[in-house]
Short mmCIF file of C-alpha atoms in Angstrom, two decimals:
data_model
loop_
_atom_site.label_atom_id
_atom_site.label_comp_id
_atom_site.label_asym_id
_atom_site.label_seq_id
_atom_site.Cartn_x
_atom_site.Cartn_y
_atom_site.Cartn_z
CA UNK A 1213 -82.36 6.92 23.68
CA UNK A 1214 -82.78 4.44 20.74
CA UNK A 1215 -80.87 3.88 17.53
CA UNK A 1216 -81.62 1.78 14.51
CA UNK A 1217 -79.12 0.19 12.12
CA UNK A 1218 -81.09 0.14 8.80
CA UNK A 1219 -79.79 -1.92 5.90
CA UNK A 1220 -77.27 -4.64 5.38
CA UNK A 1221 -76.37 -7.82 7.16
CA UNK A 1222 -73.54 -9.89 5.67
CA UNK A 1223 -71.39 -12.78 6.77
CA UNK A 1224 -67.61 -12.40 6.66
CA UNK A 1225 -65.91 -15.70 5.80
CA UNK A 1226 -62.35 -15.64 6.87
CA UNK A 1227 -60.61 -18.13 4.63
CA UNK A 1228 -57.44 -18.36 6.67
CA UNK A 1229 -59.33 -19.13 9.86
CA UNK A 1230 -62.01 -21.30 8.23
CA UNK A 1231 -64.48 -19.22 10.39
CA UNK A 1232 -67.42 -17.09 9.45
CA UNK A 1233 -68.49 -14.07 11.49
CA UNK A 1234 -71.77 -12.13 11.35
CA UNK A 1235 -71.39 -8.47 10.20
CA UNK A 1236 -72.44 -5.79 7.86
CA UNK A 1237 -72.35 -2.00 8.41
CA UNK A 1238 -75.91 -1.66 9.77
CA UNK A 1239 -75.67 -4.79 11.99
CA UNK A 1240 -72.30 -3.76 13.31
CA UNK A 1241 -73.58 -0.28 14.17
CA UNK A 1242 -76.56 -1.78 16.06
CA UNK A 1243 -74.43 -4.25 17.98
CA UNK A 1244 -71.77 -1.70 19.03
CA UNK A 1245 -74.44 0.78 20.07
CA UNK A 1246 -76.05 -1.95 22.21
CA UNK A 1247 -72.67 -2.71 23.79
CA UNK A 1248 -72.36 0.97 24.63
CA UNK A 1249 -75.62 0.69 26.62
CA UNK A 1250 -78.01 2.25 24.05
CA UNK A 1251 -81.37 0.68 23.04
CA UNK A 1252 -80.66 -0.72 19.61
CA UNK A 1253 -82.43 -2.29 16.76
CA UNK A 1254 -81.48 -3.83 13.42
CA UNK A 1255 -83.89 -3.32 10.53
CA UNK A 1256 -83.34 -5.17 7.31
CA UNK A 1257 -83.86 -8.54 5.65
CA UNK A 1258 -82.50 -11.96 6.54
CA UNK A 1259 -81.88 -14.76 4.10
CA UNK A 1260 -83.61 -18.06 4.64
CA UNK A 1261 -80.47 -20.14 5.07
CA UNK A 1262 -78.14 -21.21 7.85
CA UNK A 1263 -76.14 -18.01 7.63
CA UNK A 1264 -79.26 -16.04 8.18
CA UNK A 1265 -80.13 -18.11 11.24
CA UNK A 1266 -76.65 -17.58 12.63
CA UNK A 1267 -77.03 -13.77 12.01
CA UNK A 1268 -80.29 -13.65 13.95
CA UNK A 1269 -78.81 -15.75 16.78
CA UNK A 1270 -75.87 -13.32 17.17
CA UNK A 1271 -78.17 -10.24 17.27
CA UNK A 1272 -80.30 -11.94 19.91
CA UNK A 1273 -77.19 -12.75 21.99
CA UNK A 1274 -76.14 -9.10 21.78
CA UNK A 1275 -79.53 -7.77 22.90
CA UNK A 1276 -80.27 -6.05 19.51
CA UNK A 1277 -84.01 -5.91 18.69
CA UNK A 1278 -85.07 -7.28 15.34
CA UNK A 1279 -88.84 -7.39 15.61
CA UNK A 1280 -89.38 -5.37 12.45
CA UNK A 1281 -86.75 -7.08 10.29
CA UNK A 1282 -88.05 -9.57 7.77
CA UNK A 1283 -87.08 -12.97 6.38
CA UNK A 1284 -86.84 -13.13 2.60
CA UNK A 1285 -86.47 -16.26 0.50
CA UNK A 1286 -82.87 -16.39 -0.68
CA UNK A 1287 -79.25 -16.33 0.26
CA UNK A 1288 -77.72 -14.33 3.05
CA UNK A 1289 -75.02 -11.89 1.88
CA UNK A 1290 -71.47 -13.19 2.36
CA UNK A 1291 -68.01 -12.08 1.44
CA UNK A 1292 -64.74 -14.02 1.72
CA UNK A 1293 -61.88 -12.38 3.51
CA UNK A 1294 -58.19 -12.98 4.06
CA UNK A 1295 -55.98 -11.13 6.63
CA UNK A 1296 -52.76 -9.78 5.30
CA UNK A 1297 -50.48 -8.03 7.77
CA UNK A 1298 -53.37 -7.40 10.12
CA UNK A 1299 -55.58 -5.78 7.43
CA UNK A 1300 -58.64 -7.41 5.84
CA UNK A 1301 -58.54 -8.08 2.15
CA UNK A 1302 -61.84 -8.94 0.39
CA UNK A 1303 -61.49 -11.83 -2.04
CA UNK A 1304 -65.08 -12.54 -3.30
CA UNK A 1305 -68.70 -11.92 -2.48
CA UNK A 1306 -72.28 -12.74 -3.63
CA UNK A 1307 -73.29 -9.19 -4.26
CA UNK A 1308 -74.96 -8.80 -0.86
CA UNK A 1309 -77.53 -11.62 -1.22
CA UNK A 1310 -81.11 -10.62 -0.28
CA UNK A 1311 -79.94 -7.35 1.27
CA UNK A 1312 -79.49 -5.86 -2.21
CA UNK A 1313 -81.79 -8.13 -4.31
CA UNK A 1314 -84.80 -7.80 -2.00
CA UNK A 1315 -84.41 -4.88 0.37
CA UNK A 1316 -87.19 -3.67 2.68
CA UNK A 1317 -89.92 -1.74 0.86
CA UNK A 1318 -90.29 1.79 2.20
CA UNK A 1319 -93.89 2.61 3.12
CA UNK A 1320 -95.69 4.76 5.63
CA UNK A 1321 -95.46 2.06 8.31
CA UNK A 1322 -91.74 1.73 7.95
CA UNK A 1323 -91.15 5.45 8.01
CA UNK A 1324 -93.31 5.79 11.12
CA UNK A 1325 -91.23 3.15 12.81
CA UNK A 1326 -87.95 4.84 11.96
CA UNK A 1327 -89.35 8.06 13.26
CA UNK A 1328 -89.69 6.48 16.71
CA UNK A 1329 -85.87 6.19 17.00
CA UNK A 1330 -83.50 9.03 17.96
CA UNK A 1331 -81.06 8.05 15.19
CA UNK A 1332 -81.16 5.92 12.06
CA UNK A 1333 -77.84 4.72 10.58
CA UNK A 1334 -77.38 3.25 7.09
CA UNK A 1335 -74.72 2.97 4.34
CA UNK A 1336 -73.93 2.38 0.77
CA UNK A 1337 -74.08 -1.45 0.99
CA UNK A 1338 -77.48 -1.56 2.73
CA UNK A 1339 -79.75 -1.53 -0.28
CA UNK A 1340 -81.28 1.72 1.20
CA UNK A 1341 -79.95 4.48 -1.22
CA UNK A 1342 -83.31 4.82 -3.01
CA UNK A 1343 -85.19 5.11 0.24
CA UNK A 1344 -82.98 7.74 1.81
CA UNK A 1345 -84.83 10.85 0.54
CA UNK A 1346 -87.94 9.54 2.30
CA UNK A 1347 -86.04 8.54 5.41
CA UNK A 1348 -84.50 12.01 5.65
CA UNK A 1349 -87.95 13.35 6.19
CA UNK A 1350 -88.48 11.53 9.44
CA UNK A 1351 -87.85 13.25 12.76
CA UNK A 1352 -84.98 11.04 13.76
CA UNK A 1353 -81.34 11.97 13.13
CA UNK A 1354 -80.01 10.22 9.97
CA UNK A 1355 -76.41 9.16 9.45
CA UNK A 1356 -74.93 7.45 6.40
CA UNK A 1357 -71.64 5.62 5.73
CA UNK A 1358 -70.28 6.35 2.23
CA UNK A 1359 -67.45 3.90 2.63
CA UNK A 1360 -64.16 4.26 0.60
CA UNK A 1361 -65.03 3.85 -3.08
CA UNK A 1362 -64.92 6.92 -5.38
CA UNK A 1363 -68.26 6.18 -6.98
CA UNK A 1364 -70.00 6.93 -3.70
CA UNK A 1365 -68.45 10.44 -3.60
CA UNK A 1366 -69.62 11.90 -6.81
CA UNK A 1367 -72.10 14.81 -6.89
CA UNK A 1368 -74.52 12.56 -8.70
CA UNK A 1369 -74.50 9.94 -5.97
CA UNK A 1370 -74.72 12.49 -3.16
CA UNK A 1371 -77.38 14.66 -4.63
CA UNK A 1372 -80.54 12.55 -3.98
CA UNK A 1373 -80.14 12.39 -0.22
CA UNK A 1374 -77.12 14.49 1.00
CA UNK A 1375 -79.19 17.57 1.77
CA UNK A 1376 -80.71 17.08 5.24
CA UNK A 1377 -78.41 14.27 6.22
CA UNK A 1378 -77.18 14.88 9.83
CA UNK A 1379 -73.88 13.09 9.53
CA UNK A 1380 -71.90 11.59 6.68
CA UNK A 1381 -68.93 9.19 7.30
CA UNK A 1382 -66.19 8.49 4.78
CA UNK A 1383 -63.23 6.05 4.90
CA UNK A 1384 -60.25 7.98 3.61
CA UNK A 1385 -57.06 6.11 4.44
CA UNK A 1386 -55.79 6.47 0.85
CA UNK A 1387 -56.25 10.25 0.58
CA UNK A 1388 -54.04 13.17 1.74
CA UNK A 1389 -55.26 15.51 4.41
CA UNK A 1390 -55.81 18.35 1.89
CA UNK A 1391 -57.92 15.99 -0.26
CA UNK A 1392 -59.94 14.85 2.74
CA UNK A 1393 -60.66 18.44 3.96
CA UNK A 1394 -61.75 19.37 0.42
CA UNK A 1395 -64.09 16.36 0.37
CA UNK A 1396 -65.65 17.14 3.78
CA UNK A 1397 -66.13 20.85 2.80
CA UNK A 1398 -67.79 19.88 -0.46
CA UNK A 1399 -70.22 17.43 1.28
CA UNK A 1400 -70.91 19.93 3.98
CA UNK A 1401 -71.86 22.50 1.36
CA UNK A 1402 -74.38 20.00 -0.10
CA UNK A 1403 -76.35 20.21 3.16
CA UNK A 1404 -74.81 17.65 5.52
CA UNK A 1405 -74.61 18.80 9.17
CA UNK A 1406 -71.45 17.02 10.22
CA UNK A 1407 -68.97 15.26 7.93
CA UNK A 1408 -66.33 12.83 9.29
CA UNK A 1409 -63.48 10.95 7.67
CA UNK A 1410 -61.75 7.96 9.28
CA UNK A 1411 -58.07 7.40 8.28
CA UNK A 1412 -57.18 4.17 10.07
CA UNK A 1413 -53.92 4.57 11.96
CA UNK A 1414 -53.79 8.23 10.90
CA UNK A 1415 -56.82 9.08 13.00
CA UNK A 1416 -59.91 11.00 11.93
CA UNK A 1417 -60.94 14.36 10.60
CA UNK A 1418 -64.34 16.14 10.98
CA UNK A 1419 -65.88 19.26 9.54
CA UNK A 1420 -68.87 20.92 11.17
CA UNK A 1421 -69.52 23.60 8.56
CA UNK A 1422 -67.24 26.13 10.07
CA UNK A 1423 -64.26 24.27 11.72
CA UNK A 1424 -62.06 21.32 10.93
CA UNK A 1425 -61.43 18.93 13.77
CA UNK A 1426 -58.54 16.40 13.97
CA UNK A 1427 -58.19 13.42 16.16
CA UNK A 1428 -55.18 11.07 16.50
CA UNK A 1429 -55.71 7.35 16.50
CA UNK A 1430 -55.10 5.24 19.56
CA UNK A 1431 -52.03 2.95 19.29
CA UNK A 1432 -52.84 -0.78 19.25
CA UNK A 1433 -50.01 -3.21 19.69
CA UNK A 1434 -51.99 -6.46 19.62
CA UNK A 1435 -54.22 -6.05 16.58
CA UNK A 1436 -56.14 -9.17 15.44
CA UNK A 1437 -57.83 -7.51 12.52
CA UNK A 1438 -59.53 -4.27 11.54
CA UNK A 1439 -62.93 -5.61 10.67
CA UNK A 1440 -65.71 -3.40 12.11
CA UNK A 1441 -63.37 -0.63 13.38
CA UNK A 1442 -65.04 2.08 11.34
CA UNK A 1443 -68.45 0.85 12.48
CA UNK A 1444 -67.25 0.93 16.07
CA UNK A 1445 -66.02 4.44 15.56
CA UNK A 1446 -69.33 5.78 14.26
CA UNK A 1447 -71.41 4.00 16.80
CA UNK A 1448 -69.34 5.53 19.61
CA UNK A 1449 -69.27 9.03 18.01
CA UNK A 1450 -73.01 9.22 17.45
CA UNK A 1451 -74.06 7.72 20.81
CA UNK A 1452 -71.78 10.13 22.60
CA UNK A 1453 -73.33 13.02 20.72
CA UNK A 1454 -76.84 11.70 21.39
CA UNK A 1455 -76.16 11.30 25.12
CA UNK A 1456 -75.06 14.98 25.17
CA UNK A 1457 -78.36 16.09 23.63
CA UNK A 1458 -77.71 16.09 19.89
CA UNK A 1459 -81.04 16.28 18.07
CA UNK A 1460 -82.38 16.67 14.50
CA UNK A 1461 -81.28 19.98 12.97
CA UNK A 1462 -78.65 20.73 15.68
CA UNK A 1463 -74.96 21.51 15.08
CA UNK A 1464 -73.02 20.01 17.95
CA UNK A 1465 -70.67 22.37 19.74
CA UNK A 1466 -67.04 22.13 18.67
CA UNK A 1467 -65.97 20.88 22.15
CA UNK A 1468 -68.57 18.19 21.97
CA UNK A 1469 -67.46 17.00 18.51
CA UNK A 1470 -63.85 16.86 19.76
CA UNK A 1471 -64.88 14.84 22.83
CA UNK A 1472 -66.97 12.43 20.74
CA UNK A 1473 -64.09 11.94 18.31
CA UNK A 1474 -61.65 11.10 21.19
CA UNK A 1475 -64.14 8.61 22.63
CA UNK A 1476 -64.72 7.10 19.23
CA UNK A 1477 -61.01 6.72 18.58
CA UNK A 1478 -60.63 4.82 21.87
CA UNK A 1479 -63.54 2.55 21.16
CA UNK A 1480 -62.36 1.76 17.57
CA UNK A 1481 -58.95 0.87 18.86
CA UNK A 1482 -60.40 -1.62 21.29
CA UNK A 1483 -62.34 -3.18 18.35
CA UNK A 1484 -59.05 -4.08 16.73
CA UNK A 1485 -58.57 -6.84 19.38
CA UNK A 1486 -61.74 -8.63 18.33
CA UNK A 1487 -62.01 -11.42 15.78
CA UNK A 1488 -64.38 -10.60 13.06
CA UNK A 1489 -66.67 -7.61 13.40
CA UNK A 1490 -67.95 -8.51 16.85
CA UNK A 1491 -67.12 -12.17 17.47
CA UNK A 1492 -69.63 -14.99 17.31
CA UNK A 1493 -67.46 -16.94 14.90
CA UNK A 1494 -68.54 -20.34 13.61
CA UNK A 1495 -66.19 -22.76 11.83
CA UNK A 1496 -66.83 -24.07 8.29
#
């Protein structure tokens, strides 16, 4: 069983700690999958600076493959972060650095490599949106994180690659349950196999095309910060489904979805006790 985190890497600079941590949705996914015992790879571009070197060193330490990633002349993506009442607040960023300015070019060789995996995960900040229609044509399961911003939920944004997507993830801590269910049903109707919304302390909701599933969150008393919790959730959810035999074109059984959501909730809660996305902090 192998998964690929395809897209972004970005460094989170915690201003209050004077420490930066490697991260990014695709990198985090690959790391968490590796920690869960799954063969894992990161596929994207690294900047040619000290932050890029730190990112590669962290992936190597976590046992995440990166043989097909590329170095691109330029700056690694970074964002500056402050913690306020245990939650992360983004202060500034450099627009993603080389991840968005010089993403990997999709060609037959790249698609063939992606097809060797059981699952490919990407997201809105990975510089991969234009490549997703082609990626959806490979034999691997494809999952995508649509984050929290409204502009990534419009029919216009969803249309190019929603149909055929195996799982879509949304962050929905600001929406009511009725609003969330309506969103999940709309995205499901566009052709997505399984649609999931994370709600922070309010748990998660999933829709499989016929049934709504709800999962409470795990209570965490000693939260350090919430960086990477959503990525931990999706890594646990998808690897649990994969281990149970989930494959391209399948609709997981309702009991399996519920089991995977419960496991994901526990794993995401544990992530709240980690500094940064997955540690490896370096002072600045």
